[in-house]
Amino acid sequence: MKLAVSTLGMPGEGLDRAIEIATGGGCQGLELRLHPDTGVHGGLDAAGRRSVRERVERAGLEISALAGYVGICEPGEDEPVVEALIADLQLAADLGAPGVRVFPRGDDPAVGARRLKAVSGTASALGTRVLVETHDRMATGAAVAGLLAEAGCPETTGAIWDLLHPWRHGESPADTLAALGPYLSYVQVKDAVSAEDTTPVPMWTGSVPLEESGELLRAAGYDGWVSLEWERTWYPQVAPVEEILPGAADWVRRFAL
């Protein structure tokens, strides 16, 4: 497993500080949230994109993924969704990121599958992938796997297992991993108070089944990215992410192959 940290946990910090936190925390990668507040977004010109890539690479880090906000199953016309996703995929290629996170934002797999197929050729040409997170209206592994199976684009799509959301929607870690199977491309790790209270807490102090999930991933031979998604952007009262990173690094060491 390779450890990354999401800039969602660093509101207002900027890229240079994010790089400092990642390297100081023993990370190999950065998951870059696409938002003007982070300095990394689709509005960057060519020089800005080169600067981001060079600064990350100079620090000896990789960009593990771009955390985008396209809703792949969101109700409405396909064209705006496809255009937004292609823009994010181009940004990923320019920055050297292997994939772009998307949310479901809807529950009709036919809608999402149609859009994933529409961008598959572009993603392939750019060498990037669309990664669908277990989130919102498709929070379980079963739901995301159903979407990706219907899309039928395994070379340009994958699944992100956010350890919190399937569990809090009643799906066991074993069932999540079994459903995601060959689609699993990325893991987001975190802990929270409970299934009902998702306030972030330091690793091993909440209720998310971290031990069970880690054992399952090790047994399955997972050796991809694990990103600490510390949601300080949404919960500004919680501790700085650099105080939480040691717990995530310990989790990766514990369950790495």
Coordinates of C-alpha atoms in Angstrom, one line a residue:
M1 CA 0.0 0.0 0.0
K2 CA 1.1 3.6 -0.7
L3 CA 0.0 6.4 1.7
A4 CA -1.4 9.6 0.4
V5 CA -3.2 12.5 2.2
S6 CA -6.1 14.5 0.8
T7 CA -6.0 18.3 0.8
L8 CA -9.6 18.2 2.0
G9 CA -8.0 18.1 5.4
M10 CA -6.0 21.3 4.8
P11 CA -8.5 24.2 4.2
G12 CA -6.7 27.4 3.2
E13 CA -3.2 25.9 3.5
G14 CA -2.2 26.0 -0.2
L15 CA -0.1 23.5 -2.2
D16 CA 3.3 24.2 -0.7
R17 CA 2.0 23.6 2.8
A18 CA 0.2 20.5 1.6
I19 CA 3.5 19.2 0.2
E20 CA 5.2 19.9 3.5
I21 CA 2.5 18.1 5.5
A22 CA 2.6 15.1 3.1
T23 CA 6.4 14.7 3.2
G24 CA 6.6 15.3 6.9
G25 CA 3.9 12.6 7.5
G26 CA 5.8 10.0 5.5
C27 CA 3.4 10.0 2.5
Q28 CA 4.2 9.0 -1.0
G29 CA 1.4 10.9 -2.5
L30 CA -1.1 13.8 -2.4
E31 CA -4.8 13.6 -3.2
L32 CA -5.6 17.0 -4.6
R33 CA -9.1 18.4 -4.0
L34 CA -10.2 20.4 -7.1
H35 CA -11.3 23.7 -5.7
P36 CA -10.2 27.3 -6.0
D37 CA -9.4 27.3 -2.2
T38 CA -6.7 24.6 -2.8
G39 CA -5.0 26.4 -5.8
V40 CA -5.6 23.3 -7.9
H41 CA -8.6 23.5 -10.2
G42 CA -9.7 23.5 -13.9
G43 CA -9.1 27.2 -14.3
L44 CA -5.3 26.8 -14.1
D45 CA -3.5 27.8 -17.3
A46 CA -0.7 25.7 -18.8
A47 CA 2.0 27.5 -16.7
G48 CA 0.0 26.9 -13.5
R49 CA -0.5 23.2 -14.3
R50 CA 3.2 22.8 -15.0
S51 CA 4.0 24.6 -11.7
V52 CA 1.8 22.2 -9.7
R53 CA 3.2 19.1 -11.3
E54 CA 6.8 20.3 -10.9
R55 CA 6.4 21.3 -7.2
V56 CA 4.9 17.9 -6.3
E57 CA 7.5 15.9 -8.3
R58 CA 10.3 18.0 -6.9
A59 CA 9.2 17.0 -3.4
G60 CA 9.4 13.3 -4.3
L61 CA 5.7 12.9 -4.2
E62 CA 3.1 11.5 -6.6
I63 CA -0.4 12.8 -7.2
S64 CA -2.5 9.8 -6.2
A65 CA -5.7 11.2 -7.6
L66 CA -7.7 14.4 -8.2
A67 CA -10.7 14.7 -6.0
G68 CA -13.3 16.1 -8.4
Y69 CA -17.0 16.8 -7.8
V70 CA -18.7 15.7 -11.0
G71 CA -21.9 13.8 -10.3
I72 CA -21.7 10.9 -12.7
C73 CA -25.3 9.8 -12.2
E74 CA -26.7 13.3 -11.5
P75 CA -30.2 13.8 -13.1
G76 CA -30.2 16.1 -16.1
E77 CA -28.6 16.3 -19.5
D78 CA -25.5 14.3 -20.3
E79 CA -23.6 17.0 -22.1
P80 CA -22.6 19.3 -19.1
V81 CA -21.6 16.3 -17.0
V82 CA -19.5 14.8 -19.8
E83 CA -17.8 18.2 -20.6
A84 CA -17.0 18.8 -16.9
L85 CA -15.5 15.3 -16.6
I86 CA -13.4 15.6 -19.7
A87 CA -12.0 18.9 -18.4
D88 CA -11.1 17.1 -15.1
L89 CA -9.5 14.2 -17.0
Q90 CA -7.4 16.7 -19.1
L91 CA -6.3 18.4 -15.8
A92 CA -5.3 15.0 -14.4
A93 CA -3.2 14.2 -17.5
D94 CA -1.5 17.6 -17.3
L95 CA -0.7 17.1 -13.6
G96 CA 0.4 13.5 -14.0
A97 CA -2.5 12.1 -11.9
P98 CA -3.7 8.6 -12.7
G99 CA -7.4 9.3 -12.1
V100 CA -10.2 11.6 -11.1
R101 CA -12.6 10.9 -8.3
V102 CA -16.3 11.4 -9.1
F103 CA -19.4 11.1 -6.9
P104 CA -22.6 9.3 -7.9
R105 CA -25.1 12.1 -7.1
G106 CA -27.9 9.9 -8.4
D107 CA -29.1 6.4 -8.2
D108 CA -29.7 5.4 -11.8
P109 CA -26.8 3.3 -13.0
A110 CA -27.9 3.6 -16.6
V111 CA -27.3 7.3 -16.5
G112 CA -23.8 7.0 -15.0
A113 CA -22.9 4.1 -17.3
R114 CA -23.8 6.1 -20.4
R115 CA -21.6 9.0 -19.3
L116 CA -18.7 6.7 -18.3
K117 CA -18.8 5.2 -21.8
A118 CA -18.9 8.7 -23.4
V119 CA -15.6 9.7 -21.8
S120 CA -13.9 6.3 -22.1
G121 CA -12.2 7.1 -25.3
T122 CA -10.8 10.4 -24.0
A123 CA -9.7 8.8 -20.7
S124 CA -7.9 6.1 -22.6
A125 CA -6.1 8.6 -24.9
L126 CA -5.1 10.7 -21.9
G127 CA -4.0 7.7 -19.8
T128 CA -6.3 8.6 -17.0
R129 CA -9.3 6.9 -15.3
V130 CA -12.6 7.8 -13.7
L131 CA -12.8 6.6 -10.1
V132 CA -16.3 6.4 -8.6
E133 CA -16.5 6.8 -4.9
T134 CA -18.8 4.8 -2.6
H135 CA -20.8 7.9 -1.6
D136 CA -24.2 9.7 -1.4
R137 CA -26.9 7.8 -3.3
M138 CA -24.6 4.9 -4.3
A139 CA -22.8 4.6 -0.9
T140 CA -22.4 0.8 -1.0
G141 CA -19.9 -1.4 -2.9
A142 CA -22.8 -3.2 -4.4
A143 CA -24.2 0.0 -5.9
V144 CA -20.9 1.2 -7.3
A145 CA -20.0 -2.3 -8.7
G146 CA -23.4 -2.4 -10.4
L147 CA -22.7 1.0 -12.1
L148 CA -19.2 0.0 -13.3
A149 CA -20.5 -3.4 -14.5
E150 CA -23.1 -1.7 -16.6
A151 CA -20.6 0.8 -18.0
G152 CA -18.3 -2.0 -19.1
C153 CA -15.2 0.2 -19.4
P154 CA -12.7 -1.6 -17.0
E155 CA -9.6 0.0 -18.5
T156 CA -10.8 3.6 -17.9
T157 CA -12.9 3.2 -14.7
G158 CA -12.5 2.0 -11.1
A159 CA -13.9 2.2 -7.6
I160 CA -12.9 4.2 -4.6
W161 CA -13.8 2.4 -1.3
D162 CA -14.4 5.1 1.3
L163 CA -14.3 3.0 4.4
L164 CA -16.9 5.1 6.2
H165 CA -19.9 5.2 3.8
P166 CA -20.7 1.6 2.9
W167 CA -20.4 0.6 6.6
R168 CA -22.7 3.4 7.8
H169 CA -25.2 2.4 5.2
G170 CA -25.3 -1.2 6.6
E171 CA -22.9 -3.0 4.3
S172 CA -20.1 -5.0 6.0
P173 CA -16.5 -4.5 4.9
A174 CA -16.4 -8.1 3.7
D175 CA -19.5 -7.5 1.5
T176 CA -18.1 -4.2 0.2
L177 CA -14.8 -5.7 -0.8
A178 CA -16.5 -8.8 -2.4
A179 CA -18.8 -6.5 -4.4
L180 CA -16.0 -4.1 -5.6
G181 CA -13.7 -7.0 -6.4
P182 CA -11.7 -6.2 -9.6
Y183 CA -13.0 -2.6 -9.7
L184 CA -11.2 -1.6 -6.5
S185 CA -8.6 1.0 -7.5
Y186 CA -8.3 3.3 -4.4
V187 CA -9.1 3.4 -0.7
Q188 CA -9.9 6.4 1.5
V189 CA -9.3 5.7 5.2
K190 CA -10.8 7.7 8.1
D191 CA -12.5 7.2 11.5
A192 CA -15.6 8.8 12.8
V193 CA -17.7 8.9 16.0
S194 CA -20.4 6.5 14.7
A195 CA -22.6 5.6 11.8
E196 CA -25.0 8.4 12.8
D197 CA -22.4 11.0 13.8
T198 CA -19.7 11.2 11.1
T199 CA -17.6 13.8 12.9
P200 CA -14.0 12.8 12.2
V201 CA -11.9 11.5 15.1
P202 CA -8.3 10.2 15.2
M203 CA -7.7 6.7 13.8
W204 CA -8.6 3.9 16.1
T205 CA -10.7 6.1 18.4
G206 CA -14.0 5.9 16.6
S207 CA -16.4 3.3 15.3
V208 CA -15.3 2.7 11.6
P209 CA -14.2 -1.0 11.3
L210 CA -10.6 -0.2 10.5
E211 CA -9.1 -3.5 11.7
E212 CA -11.5 -5.6 9.8
S213 CA -11.2 -3.5 6.6
G214 CA -7.4 -3.6 6.8
E215 CA -7.3 -7.4 7.3
L216 CA -9.6 -7.9 4.4
L217 CA -7.5 -5.7 2.1
R218 CA -4.3 -7.5 3.1
A219 CA -5.8 -10.9 2.5
A220 CA -7.1 -9.7 -0.9
G221 CA -3.6 -8.5 -1.9
Y222 CA -4.5 -4.9 -2.2
D223 CA -1.3 -2.8 -2.8
G224 CA -2.7 0.4 -4.2
W225 CA -3.2 3.9 -2.8
V226 CA -4.6 4.5 0.6
S227 CA -5.5 8.2 1.2
L228 CA -6.3 9.8 4.6
E229 CA -9.4 11.8 3.9
W230 CA -9.5 14.0 7.0
E231 CA -12.6 16.2 6.5
R232 CA -11.4 19.3 8.3
T233 CA -12.9 21.5 5.4
W234 CA -16.4 20.4 6.6
Y235 CA -15.5 20.0 10.3
P236 CA -13.2 23.0 11.1
Q237 CA -13.2 22.3 14.8
V238 CA -11.2 19.1 14.5
A239 CA -7.5 18.7 14.9
P240 CA -5.0 19.6 12.1
V241 CA -4.4 16.8 9.7
E242 CA -0.8 16.5 10.5
E243 CA -1.8 15.3 14.0
I244 CA -3.9 12.5 12.4
L245 CA -1.4 11.4 9.8
P246 CA 0.6 9.2 12.1
G247 CA -2.4 7.0 12.8
A248 CA -3.0 6.6 9.0
A249 CA 0.6 5.7 8.4
D250 CA 0.4 3.1 11.2
W251 CA -2.7 1.7 9.6
V252 CA -0.9 1.3 6.2
R253 CA 2.2 -0.3 7.9
R254 CA -0.1 -2.7 9.8
F255 CA -1.9 -4.0 6.7
A256 CA 0.6 -3.6 3.9
L257 CA 1.6 -6.8 2.2

